[in-house]
């Protein structure tokens, strides 16, 4: 996938992404997005909610988080789940349930495969994200992965996603230019 510049210096994203999506992501994050190659998921309002990023950012930094949640309402809801102790419960479930552990390892393999499609980065070779494959240390990564690839690939991402409230019900998190 060709990567090109849109706008000001440092904004390196795929030329195939609509500039309105990049503007929405920038508003969501409060900063210029880096290394974005695809909108991997959208909220019901149509705004990006998950992006797919390069494994090496434009400044050369290795970046293992291939699927990154951008919607502030989504990330806030996930943070609430993290604070509830869900990660600890999930990590224990991995130790207690060999079938779940095998499915989670398969999710790890899927994550690595999808990242490798965008390029190899030696510094993060074999490292996925979110604690995969042995533990859970970031629900944001797992939920973003589940949103990007759909149900049935990441069992713990699916479980966390199902536990979230409907974060989009209060309207779009990203003001449009005509609303600002």
Coordinates of C-alpha atoms in Angstrom, one line a residue:
X1 CA 0.0 0.0 0.0
X2 CA 1.5 3.3 -1.0
X3 CA 1.9 5.8 1.8
X4 CA 1.9 9.5 1.0
X5 CA 1.6 12.9 2.8
X6 CA -1.6 14.7 3.3
X7 CA -1.3 18.3 4.5
X8 CA 1.2 19.5 7.0
X9 CA 4.6 17.9 7.8
X10 CA 4.4 14.8 9.9
X11 CA 1.0 13.8 8.7
X12 CA 1.9 10.6 6.9
X13 CA -1.1 8.5 6.0
X14 CA -2.3 6.4 3.1
X15 CA -3.3 8.5 0.1
X16 CA -6.4 6.3 -0.2
X17 CA -7.9 7.6 3.1
X18 CA -10.5 10.4 2.7
X19 CA -9.1 13.7 4.1
X20 CA -12.4 14.1 6.0
X21 CA -11.6 10.9 7.8
X22 CA -8.1 12.1 8.7
X23 CA -9.6 15.4 10.0
X24 CA -12.0 13.4 12.1
X25 CA -9.3 11.2 13.5
X26 CA -7.2 14.3 14.3
X27 CA -10.2 15.8 16.2
X28 CA -10.7 12.5 18.0
X29 CA -7.1 12.1 19.1
X30 CA -6.3 15.8 19.6
X31 CA -3.1 15.3 17.5
X32 CA -2.0 14.6 14.0
X33 CA -2.5 10.9 13.2
X34 CA 0.6 8.9 12.3
X35 CA 1.1 5.9 10.0
X36 CA -2.6 5.4 9.3
X37 CA -3.2 3.1 6.3
X38 CA -6.8 2.2 6.6
X39 CA -10.1 2.9 8.4
X40 CA -10.6 -0.5 10.1
X41 CA -13.9 0.3 11.8
X42 CA -16.6 3.0 11.9
X43 CA -19.1 4.1 14.5
X44 CA -22.8 4.1 13.5
X45 CA -22.5 7.8 12.9
X46 CA -20.0 7.1 10.1
X47 CA -16.9 8.5 11.8
X48 CA -13.7 6.3 12.1
X49 CA -13.6 4.4 15.4
X50 CA -10.6 2.1 14.7
X51 CA -7.6 2.7 12.3
X52 CA -5.0 0.3 11.0
X53 CA -1.5 1.7 11.4
X54 CA 1.9 0.9 10.0
X55 CA 4.3 -1.2 12.1
X56 CA 6.9 1.5 11.8
X57 CA 5.8 5.1 12.2
X58 CA 7.0 7.8 9.8
X59 CA 9.6 8.9 12.4
X60 CA 11.1 5.4 12.5
X61 CA 9.5 4.3 15.8
X62 CA 8.4 0.6 15.9
X63 CA 4.6 0.6 16.6
X64 CA 3.1 -2.9 17.4
X65 CA -0.5 -1.6 17.7
X66 CA -1.8 -2.4 14.3
X67 CA -5.4 -1.7 15.2
X68 CA -5.9 1.5 17.2
X69 CA -9.1 2.8 18.7
X70 CA -9.7 6.5 18.0
X71 CA -13.2 7.3 19.1
X72 CA -12.9 9.0 22.5
X73 CA -16.3 7.7 23.7
X74 CA -15.2 4.1 22.8
X75 CA -11.8 4.5 24.5
X76 CA -13.5 6.0 27.6
X77 CA -15.9 3.1 27.8
X78 CA -13.0 0.6 27.4
X79 CA -11.0 2.4 30.2
X80 CA -14.0 1.9 32.5
X81 CA -14.0 -1.9 31.7
X82 CA -10.2 -2.0 32.4
X83 CA -10.8 -0.3 35.8
X84 CA -13.5 -2.8 36.7
X85 CA -10.9 -5.7 36.8
X86 CA -11.9 -7.4 33.6
X87 CA -8.3 -7.8 32.4
X88 CA -7.4 -9.7 35.6
X89 CA -10.5 -11.9 35.2
X90 CA -9.6 -12.6 31.5
X91 CA -6.0 -13.4 32.3
X92 CA -7.2 -15.9 35.0
X93 CA -9.6 -17.4 32.4
X94 CA -6.7 -18.0 30.0
X95 CA -4.9 -20.0 32.7
X96 CA -8.0 -22.0 33.5
X97 CA -9.4 -22.7 30.1
X98 CA -7.1 -24.4 27.5
X99 CA -9.6 -23.9 24.7
X100 CA -9.9 -20.1 25.4
X101 CA -6.1 -20.0 25.6
X102 CA -5.8 -21.7 22.2
X103 CA -8.3 -19.3 20.6
X104 CA -6.5 -16.3 22.1
X105 CA -3.2 -17.6 20.7
X106 CA -4.9 -17.9 17.3
X107 CA -6.0 -14.2 17.7
X108 CA -2.3 -13.3 18.4
X109 CA -1.3 -15.1 15.2
X110 CA -4.0 -13.3 13.2
X111 CA -2.7 -9.9 14.7
X112 CA 0.9 -10.8 13.7
X113 CA -0.2 -11.9 10.2
X114 CA -2.2 -8.7 9.6
X115 CA 0.7 -6.5 10.8
X116 CA 3.2 -8.4 8.6
X117 CA 1.0 -7.5 5.6
X118 CA 2.1 -3.9 6.2
X119 CA 5.8 -4.7 6.6
X120 CA 8.3 -6.4 8.9
X121 CA 9.8 -4.6 11.8
X122 CA 12.6 -6.6 13.5
X123 CA 12.3 -4.9 16.8
X124 CA 8.7 -6.1 17.3
X125 CA 8.9 -9.4 15.5
X126 CA 6.7 -12.0 17.3
X127 CA 5.2 -9.3 19.6
X128 CA 1.5 -8.6 19.0
X129 CA -0.2 -6.2 21.4
X130 CA -2.5 -6.1 24.4
X131 CA -0.7 -8.9 26.2
X132 CA -1.4 -11.5 23.6
X133 CA -0.9 -14.5 23.6
X134 CA -0.5 -15.2 27.3
X135 CA -2.2 -12.4 29.3
X136 CA -4.4 -9.4 28.9
X137 CA -2.9 -6.0 29.5
X138 CA -4.9 -3.7 27.2
X139 CA -8.5 -4.1 26.4
X140 CA -8.3 -1.1 23.9
X141 CA -6.1 -3.3 21.6
X142 CA -8.4 -6.3 21.9
X143 CA -11.6 -4.4 21.3
X144 CA -10.0 -2.6 18.3
X145 CA -8.9 -5.9 16.9
X146 CA -12.4 -7.3 17.2
X147 CA -14.0 -4.3 15.6
X148 CA -11.5 -4.4 12.7
X149 CA -11.7 -8.2 12.0
X150 CA -15.3 -8.9 13.1
X151 CA -16.5 -11.5 15.6
X152 CA -15.0 -14.9 16.1
X153 CA -11.3 -14.1 15.7
X154 CA -10.4 -12.6 19.1
X155 CA -12.5 -14.2 21.8
X156 CA -11.4 -11.8 24.6
X157 CA -11.8 -8.7 22.3
X158 CA -15.3 -10.0 21.5
X159 CA -16.1 -10.4 25.1
X160 CA -14.9 -6.9 26.0
X161 CA -16.8 -5.4 23.1
X162 CA -20.0 -7.2 24.1
X163 CA -19.6 -5.8 27.7
X164 CA -19.4 -2.2 26.5
X165 CA -22.3 0.2 26.6
X166 CA -23.6 1.6 23.4
X167 CA -21.0 4.4 23.3
X168 CA -22.4 6.0 20.1
X169 CA -26.0 6.6 21.4
X170 CA -25.3 10.2 22.5
X171 CA -24.4 11.2 19.0
X172 CA -21.2 11.6 17.1
X173 CA -18.0 12.2 19.1
X174 CA -16.5 14.2 16.3
X175 CA -18.0 17.6 15.4
X176 CA -18.3 18.2 11.7
X177 CA -17.1 21.4 10.2
X178 CA -20.6 22.6 9.6
X179 CA -21.4 21.9 13.3
X180 CA -18.3 23.6 14.8

